[in-house]
Short mmCIF file of C-alpha atoms in Angstrom, two decimals:
data_model
loop_
_atom_site.label_atom_id
_atom_site.label_comp_id
_atom_site.label_asym_id
_atom_site.label_seq_id
_atom_site.Cartn_x
_atom_site.Cartn_y
_atom_site.Cartn_z
CA MET A 1 0.00 0.00 0.00
CA VAL A 2 2.83 2.36 0.88
CA GLY A 3 4.37 2.19 -2.59
CA GLY A 4 1.01 2.65 -4.29
CA VAL A 5 0.14 5.77 -2.29
CA HIS A 6 3.58 7.22 -3.02
CA TRP A 7 3.20 6.67 -6.76
CA ILE A 8 -0.31 8.16 -6.81
CA THR A 9 0.91 11.21 -4.89
CA GLN A 10 3.79 11.83 -7.28
CA ALA A 11 1.59 11.34 -10.35
CA ALA A 12 -0.98 13.82 -8.98
CA LEU A 13 1.72 16.36 -8.13
CA GLY A 14 3.21 16.03 -11.61
CA ALA A 15 -0.22 16.44 -13.20
CA ILE A 16 -0.86 19.65 -11.25
CA ILE A 17 2.50 21.11 -12.26
CA GLY A 18 1.78 20.09 -15.85
CA GLU A 19 -1.52 21.97 -15.77
CA MET A 20 0.09 24.99 -14.15
CA MET A 21 2.97 25.26 -16.61
CA MET A 22 1.68 23.78 -19.88
CA GLY A 23 -2.11 23.79 -19.58
CA ARG A 24 -2.65 26.77 -21.87
CA LYS A 25 -0.67 25.18 -24.70
CA LEU A 26 -1.35 21.48 -24.24
CA GLY A 27 -4.83 21.53 -22.73
CA LYS A 28 -5.75 18.47 -20.67
CA LEU A 29 -2.81 16.58 -22.12
CA ALA A 30 -0.67 18.68 -19.79
CA LEU A 31 -2.14 16.67 -16.90
CA VAL A 32 -1.16 13.40 -18.59
CA TRP A 33 2.35 14.54 -19.44
CA GLY A 34 2.84 15.92 -15.95
CA ALA A 35 1.66 12.69 -14.31
CA LEU A 36 3.94 10.65 -16.56
CA PHE A 37 7.04 12.72 -15.84
CA GLY A 38 6.11 12.77 -12.15
CA LEU A 39 6.68 9.01 -12.08
CA VAL A 40 9.86 8.95 -14.17
CA PRO A 41 12.35 9.06 -11.23
CA GLU A 42 10.74 5.96 -9.70
CA LEU A 43 10.24 4.25 -13.07
CA PHE A 44 13.87 4.81 -13.99
CA GLU A 45 15.09 3.16 -10.80
CA LEU A 46 12.52 0.37 -11.20
CA LEU A 47 13.70 -0.41 -14.74
CA VAL A 48 17.35 -0.51 -13.68
CA SER A 49 16.80 -2.63 -10.55
CA PRO A 50 16.57 -6.07 -12.31
CA PHE A 51 20.19 -5.62 -13.43
CA LEU A 52 21.46 -4.87 -9.91
CA ASP A 53 21.98 -6.96 -6.81
CA THR A 54 20.18 -5.94 -3.62
CA ALA A 55 23.05 -3.82 -2.28
CA ARG A 56 23.49 -1.85 -5.51
CA GLU A 57 19.73 -1.43 -5.80
CA LEU A 58 19.71 -0.04 -2.26
CA ALA A 59 22.57 2.33 -3.11
CA CYS A 60 20.68 3.61 -6.16
CA GLY A 61 17.35 3.96 -4.36
CA ARG A 62 16.21 7.58 -4.25
CA GLY A 63 19.54 8.48 -5.80
CA LEU A 64 19.86 7.37 -9.39
CA GLY A 65 16.55 8.93 -10.43
CA HIS A 66 16.67 11.75 -7.88
CA SER A 67 20.15 13.18 -8.47
CA LEU A 68 20.38 16.81 -9.56
CA ILE A 69 23.01 15.74 -12.09
CA ILE A 70 20.90 12.94 -13.59
CA THR A 71 17.67 14.97 -13.62
CA GLY A 72 19.45 17.91 -15.24
CA LEU A 73 20.89 15.75 -18.01
CA GLY A 74 17.58 13.90 -18.37
CA ALA A 75 15.59 17.12 -18.74
CA TRP A 76 17.98 18.39 -21.41
CA TRP A 77 17.68 15.11 -23.33
CA ALA A 78 13.89 14.86 -22.93
CA ALA A 79 13.40 18.47 -24.06
CA ARG A 80 14.95 17.70 -27.45
CA GLY A 81 12.28 15.09 -28.13
CA LEU A 82 9.41 17.05 -26.57
CA GLU A 83 10.22 20.05 -28.76
CA LYS A 84 9.41 17.91 -31.80
CA VAL A 85 6.35 16.26 -30.24
CA TRP A 86 4.92 19.65 -29.24
CA LYS A 87 5.90 21.49 -32.40
CA ARG A 88 2.27 22.28 -33.33
CA GLU A 89 1.68 23.69 -29.84
CA LYS A 90 4.75 25.95 -30.29
CA VAL A 91 6.52 24.75 -27.17
CA SER A 92 10.21 25.69 -27.24
CA ARG A 93 13.02 23.43 -26.10
CA SER A 94 13.74 25.67 -23.11
CA GLU A 95 10.06 25.61 -22.06
CA ALA A 96 10.01 21.82 -22.31
CA ALA A 97 13.24 21.48 -20.31
CA PHE A 98 12.00 23.83 -17.59
CA PHE A 99 8.73 21.89 -17.37
CA VAL A 100 10.48 18.52 -16.98
CA LEU A 101 12.90 19.93 -14.41
CA ALA A 102 10.07 21.48 -12.40
CA VAL A 103 8.16 18.18 -12.26
CA TRP A 104 11.22 16.14 -11.35
CA TRP A 105 12.52 18.53 -8.73
CA ALA A 106 9.08 18.72 -7.12
CA HIS A 107 9.18 14.92 -6.95
CA VAL A 108 12.63 15.03 -5.34
CA LEU A 109 11.54 17.69 -2.84
CA VAL A 110 8.53 15.66 -1.67
CA ASP A 111 10.69 12.54 -1.27
CA GLY A 112 13.07 14.66 0.80
CA PHE A 113 10.25 15.33 3.29
CA THR A 114 10.48 11.72 4.53
CA VAL A 115 13.07 10.10 6.80
CA GLU A 116 14.51 8.05 3.92
CA GLY A 117 15.41 11.27 2.12
CA VAL A 118 17.08 11.58 -1.28
CA SER A 119 20.67 11.55 -2.54
CA PHE A 120 20.75 14.90 -4.31
CA LEU A 121 24.37 14.48 -5.37
CA TRP A 122 24.31 10.83 -6.48
CA PRO A 123 26.68 9.19 -7.49
CA VAL A 124 28.83 11.29 -5.14
CA PRO A 125 28.88 9.48 -1.75
CA GLY A 126 26.90 11.10 1.06
CA GLY A 127 24.75 14.12 0.46
CA ARG A 128 21.48 12.39 1.42
CA VAL A 129 18.95 14.97 2.60
CA ALA A 130 16.00 13.95 4.78
CA PHE A 131 13.77 16.52 6.50
CA GLY A 132 11.64 13.86 8.22
CA ILE A 133 8.49 16.01 8.45
CA LEU A 134 6.11 13.58 6.71
CA HIS A 135 5.56 9.85 6.86
CA ARG A 136 5.79 8.23 3.44
CA THR A 137 2.07 7.41 3.69
CA ASP A 138 0.13 10.51 4.68
CA PHE A 139 -3.29 10.84 3.08
CA TRP A 140 -3.72 14.37 4.45
CA PHE A 141 -0.81 15.51 2.28
CA SER A 142 -1.67 13.35 -0.74
CA GLY A 143 -5.44 13.90 -0.68
CA PRO A 144 -5.58 17.54 -1.86
CA LEU A 145 -3.17 16.76 -4.71
CA VAL A 146 -5.14 13.74 -5.93
CA VAL A 147 -8.54 15.47 -5.63
CA THR A 148 -7.23 18.52 -7.49
CA ALA A 149 -5.74 16.45 -10.32
CA VAL A 150 -8.97 14.46 -10.78
CA TRP A 151 -11.10 17.61 -10.59
CA LEU A 152 -8.96 19.36 -13.20
CA ALA A 153 -9.30 16.34 -15.49
CA CYS A 154 -13.10 16.57 -15.22
CA LEU A 155 -13.36 20.33 -15.78
CA PRO A 156 -13.83 21.52 -19.37
CA MET A 157 -11.03 23.64 -20.77
CA GLU A 158 -11.34 27.33 -21.58
CA LYS A 159 -12.04 26.83 -25.26
CA PRO A 160 -15.68 26.01 -25.95
CA GLY A 161 -16.20 22.96 -28.08
CA LYS A 162 -19.22 21.78 -30.07
CA LYS A 163 -21.26 18.80 -29.01
CA ARG A 164 -24.42 17.83 -30.92
CA GLY A 165 -24.87 21.33 -32.19
CA ARG A 166 -24.45 22.97 -28.79
CA LYS A 167 -21.54 24.75 -27.25
CA THR A 168 -20.30 23.27 -24.03
CA ALA A 169 -19.98 25.78 -21.25
CA PRO A 170 -16.27 26.45 -20.67
CA ALA A 171 -14.85 26.53 -17.19
CA PRO A 172 -13.61 30.04 -16.47
CA ALA A 173 -9.83 30.28 -16.48
CA SER A 174 -9.96 31.66 -12.98
CA LYS A 175 -11.71 28.51 -11.75
CA ARG A 176 -8.84 26.26 -12.89
CA ARG A 177 -6.29 28.64 -11.40
CA LYS A 178 -8.20 28.78 -8.12
CA LEU A 179 -8.39 25.00 -8.04
CA LEU A 180 -4.64 24.78 -8.61
CA ALA A 181 -4.01 27.29 -5.85
CA TRP A 182 -6.27 25.42 -3.42
CA GLY A 183 -4.75 22.00 -4.16
CA LEU A 184 -1.13 23.08 -3.95
CA GLY A 185 -1.86 25.47 -1.11
CA LEU A 186 -3.50 22.84 1.09
CA SER A 187 -0.68 20.33 0.62
CA ALA A 188 2.04 22.96 1.02
CA GLY A 189 0.27 24.33 4.09
CA TYR A 190 0.05 20.83 5.55
CA ALA A 191 3.79 20.33 4.98
CA LEU A 192 4.51 23.63 6.76
CA LEU A 193 2.21 22.58 9.61
CA ALA A 194 4.10 19.28 9.78
CA ALA A 195 7.38 21.18 10.12
CA GLY A 196 5.84 23.18 12.97
CA MET A 197 4.59 20.01 14.68
CA GLN A 198 8.06 18.49 14.32
CA TRP A 199 9.57 21.55 16.01
CA ARG A 200 7.05 21.32 18.87
CA ALA A 201 7.61 17.59 19.38
CA SER A 202 11.38 18.03 19.16
CA ALA A 203 11.26 20.70 21.86
CA GLY A 204 9.31 18.31 24.09
CA PHE A 205 11.87 15.53 23.59
CA GLU A 206 14.69 18.01 24.21
CA ALA A 207 13.12 19.14 27.49
CA ASP A 208 12.66 15.55 28.66
CA LEU A 209 16.28 14.69 27.92
CA ALA A 210 17.49 17.86 29.65
CA ARG A 211 15.54 16.97 32.82
CA ARG A 212 17.10 13.52 32.83
CA GLY A 213 20.59 14.78 32.00
CA THR A 214 20.76 12.29 29.10
CA LYS A 215 23.74 12.66 26.77
CA TRP A 216 23.42 11.73 23.12
CA VAL A 217 25.47 11.90 19.92
CA ARG A 218 22.66 12.71 17.47
CA ARG A 219 18.90 12.64 17.37
CA MET A 220 16.12 12.47 14.80
CA GLU A 221 12.35 12.94 14.94
CA SER A 222 9.77 11.68 12.47
CA PRO A 223 5.97 11.30 12.45
CA THR A 224 4.11 8.05 12.91
CA PRO A 225 1.98 6.75 10.00
CA PHE A 226 -0.96 8.78 8.65
CA ASN A 227 -0.56 11.82 10.93
CA ILE A 228 1.69 14.64 12.14
CA PHE A 229 0.59 14.65 15.78
CA LEU A 230 2.37 11.62 17.27
CA TRP A 231 6.13 11.79 16.82
CA ARG A 232 8.92 9.29 17.30
CA SER A 233 12.40 10.26 18.43
CA VAL A 234 15.53 8.14 18.02
CA LEU A 235 18.64 8.92 20.08
CA ASP A 236 22.08 7.71 19.09
CA ARG A 237 24.01 7.21 22.33
CA GLY A 238 27.08 5.50 20.91
CA ASP A 239 26.55 1.86 21.89
CA GLU A 240 22.76 2.02 21.90
CA PHE A 241 19.72 3.73 20.45
CA GLN A 242 16.76 4.94 22.48
CA VAL A 243 13.30 5.27 20.91
CA GLY A 244 10.49 7.32 22.42
CA TYR A 245 7.06 8.63 21.40
CA ARG A 246 5.45 11.97 22.14
CA SER A 247 2.16 13.60 21.13
CA VAL A 248 2.06 17.31 20.36
CA PHE A 249 -0.97 17.48 22.66
CA GLU A 250 0.97 16.28 25.71
CA PRO A 251 1.88 18.77 28.45
CA ALA A 252 5.52 19.82 28.39
CA ASP A 253 6.26 18.10 31.70
CA HIS A 254 4.99 14.65 30.64
CA PRO A 255 7.93 12.20 30.71
CA VAL A 256 8.85 10.20 27.63
CA ARG A 257 9.15 6.42 27.91
CA TRP A 258 12.37 5.43 26.13
CA THR A 259 12.95 1.93 24.75
CA ILE A 260 16.60 0.86 24.47
CA TYR A 261 17.91 -0.96 21.39
CA GLN A 262 21.51 -2.13 21.75
CA LYS A 263 23.48 -1.63 18.53
CA SER A 264 25.36 -4.92 19.03
CA THR A 265 28.01 -4.03 16.47
CA GLU A 266 29.92 -7.17 17.45
CA ALA A 267 27.17 -9.21 15.75
CA MET A 268 28.29 -7.97 12.32
CA ALA A 269 32.01 -8.53 12.88
CA GLY A 270 32.06 -11.33 10.30
CA VAL A 271 30.46 -9.20 7.58
CA ALA A 272 31.82 -5.74 8.44
CA GLU A 273 34.22 -5.62 5.50
CA LEU A 274 31.75 -6.85 2.89
CA ARG A 275 30.61 -4.37 0.25
CA GLU A 276 27.00 -5.17 1.09
CA MET A 277 27.43 -4.23 4.75
CA LYS A 278 29.18 -0.97 3.91
CA THR A 279 26.41 -0.10 1.44
CA LEU A 280 23.76 -0.90 4.04
CA ALA A 281 25.46 1.25 6.68
CA ALA A 282 25.61 4.18 4.25
CA ALA A 283 22.02 3.75 3.02
CA THR A 284 20.64 3.74 6.57
CA GLN A 285 22.87 6.70 7.51
CA GLY A 286 24.20 4.72 10.46
CA TRP A 287 20.76 4.26 12.11
CA TRP A 288 21.08 0.47 12.18
CA ILE A 289 21.25 -2.29 14.77
CA ALA A 290 22.78 -5.75 14.30
CA ARG A 291 21.91 -9.17 15.65
CA PRO A 292 23.67 -12.55 15.17
CA HIS A 293 22.55 -14.79 12.33
CA ALA A 294 23.70 -18.28 11.38
CA LYS A 295 24.86 -17.10 7.95
CA GLY A 296 26.22 -13.69 8.89
CA ALA A 297 24.23 -10.91 10.51
CA TRP A 298 20.72 -9.48 10.70
CA ILE A 299 20.62 -5.69 10.23
CA GLY A 300 17.61 -3.50 11.10
CA ASP A 301 16.94 0.12 10.12
CA LEU A 302 15.64 2.23 13.03
CA ARG A 303 14.76 5.32 10.99
CA LEU A 304 11.24 4.14 10.15
CA PRO A 305 8.55 3.64 12.82
CA GLU A 306 8.41 0.00 13.84
CA ALA A 307 5.28 -2.09 13.36
CA ARG A 308 3.77 -2.71 16.79
CA THR A 309 1.61 -5.72 17.62
CA TRP A 310 -0.09 -6.58 20.89
CA GLY A 311 -1.48 -9.81 22.26
CA SER A 312 1.19 -12.36 21.32
CA LYS A 313 2.05 -12.41 25.03
CA LYS A 314 0.15 -10.74 27.86
CA GLY A 315 1.54 -7.34 28.81
CA MET A 316 3.92 -7.31 25.84
CA VAL A 317 4.19 -5.25 22.66
CA ASP A 318 6.24 -6.70 19.81
CA SER A 319 8.18 -4.25 17.68
CA ARG A 320 9.08 -5.33 14.15
CA LEU A 321 11.33 -3.01 12.19
CA ALA A 322 9.87 -1.89 8.88
CA SER A 323 13.16 -2.43 7.03
CA SER A 324 15.64 -5.19 7.80
CA TRP A 325 18.06 -7.44 5.95
CA VAL A 326 20.22 -10.52 6.37
CA VAL A 327 23.83 -10.16 5.24
CA ASP A 328 24.80 -13.66 4.11
CA ALA A 329 28.55 -14.24 4.24
CA THR A 330 28.24 -17.87 3.08
CA THR A 331 27.28 -17.14 -0.53
CA LYS A 332 29.14 -15.58 -3.42
CA GLU A 333 25.96 -14.41 -5.13
CA ASP A 334 23.59 -11.77 -3.74
CA ARG A 335 24.72 -11.47 -0.13
CA LEU A 336 21.96 -9.10 0.94
CA ARG A 337 18.43 -10.39 1.50
CA ARG A 338 15.59 -8.07 2.43
CA ILE A 339 13.21 -9.26 5.15
CA THR A 340 9.52 -8.54 4.65
CA PRO A 341 7.87 -7.89 8.04
CA SER A 342 4.77 -9.91 8.79
CA ALA A 343 1.57 -7.88 8.71
CA GLY A 344 0.10 -6.97 12.08
CA THR A 345 -3.45 -6.20 13.08
CA GLY A 346 -3.94 -2.95 11.18
CA GLY A 347 -7.25 -1.96 12.76
CA ASP A 348 -5.92 -2.56 16.26
CA TYR A 349 -2.80 -0.53 15.50
CA LEU A 350 -4.77 2.43 14.14
CA GLU A 351 -7.12 2.41 17.12
CA ARG A 352 -4.21 2.43 19.56
CA LEU A 353 -2.36 5.03 17.48
CA LEU A 354 -5.35 7.37 17.61
CA GLY A 355 -5.64 6.86 21.35
CA ARG A 356 -1.94 7.57 21.86
CA ILE A 357 -2.24 10.84 19.92
CA PHE A 358 -4.74 11.97 22.56
CA ASN A 359 -2.51 10.85 25.45
CA ASN A 360 -3.96 7.38 26.08
CA ARG A 361 -0.66 5.68 26.90
CA ASP A 362 -2.05 2.51 28.48
CA ASN A 363 -3.16 0.96 25.19
CA TRP A 364 0.11 1.90 23.44
CA GLU A 365 2.87 1.28 25.96
CA ALA A 366 3.71 -2.20 27.25
CA ASN A 367 6.79 -4.28 27.94
CA PRO A 368 8.57 -4.16 24.57
CA ARG A 369 10.19 -7.00 22.66
CA LEU A 370 12.18 -6.85 19.42
CA ALA A 371 10.49 -9.38 17.15
CA GLY A 372 10.95 -10.34 13.52
CA VAL A 373 14.72 -10.89 13.78
CA ALA A 374 15.45 -13.67 11.30
CA GLY A 375 16.62 -16.82 13.06
CA SER A 376 16.06 -15.48 16.59
CA LEU A 377 13.38 -15.49 19.27
CA PRO A 378 11.88 -12.16 20.40
CA GLU A 379 14.31 -10.11 22.48
CA PHE A 380 13.14 -8.30 25.61
CA LEU A 381 14.05 -4.61 25.46
CA PRO A 382 14.86 -2.48 28.52
CA VAL A 383 13.06 0.83 29.01
CA VAL A 384 13.77 4.13 30.74
CA GLU A 385 10.58 5.37 32.38
#
């Protein structure tokens, strides 16, 4: 579902930019062209992925099709062909190039709002930018874009056409412009609100850590799925990570309950020098934990909110990391294998998530266990109350 929502969002955003920039010359086809180019960064990486092993695919993810260098060259190349395709509409090469760049860079910007971020400077190492203000599935951000794109597709264009001897009533130009402004404005406003909510949540985490006198190396905050009101903070404390949740509606003096995840770097000693492990460490920006595995090591990414399930054992909550891999040192083929987390009880999770937003901690907090580690039983996790 996550991938589908992301693709729909980017197609809708591209369609809106197409209407805004090329609607007068291309008519409703501007929506189609915009939606198509809005998906190109993902399509490009998808088409290349069958020729790459898992580690190289991970290194190219949100990099190969999102790089300023690649998008710049791609826009220049695409504009040469579009100039010929749109010759009758009198679209110049520079107009076509600017249109393609605008759609692609809007795509890159939106991807940069998430914790995964984008590698703006790919293939140059590093340079991944992640603002972490939106979860990758947020219908409140995507909704206005999708509704606007569909509405624009249904509205008649400015030029009246003939149908069975009658003239169809044209939609006033101002109506299309107002619709564009509303759609983009609502989503942009929501993103700004998300940045404000992140600042508020971050201040709450900061105050809690200051009261405790907790020292940390670095810290990141990101929203939980489908909302911008319940935030998750991850502390890097050298040998361990601490994960805590905080609602923007909580009083400033409410303590945060921190769950401790040991990094266990010794578990990846046998695979530390492998290319796959180095790629994984770079792709996760160092926010990873390791656990022993019979064939090498299990590696989990702590940047994304973990899937939480209740009821497998009384008084326990099982946390399964959204992204994890097994680094297999026993094979000479693809040494990196992605682990797909088992689906939890979605309705139960959403109900508890909503309750936690409004400060109902009892249904959210429990004694935590790290589950879903390939080849291992659930691990009990210590907490700091």
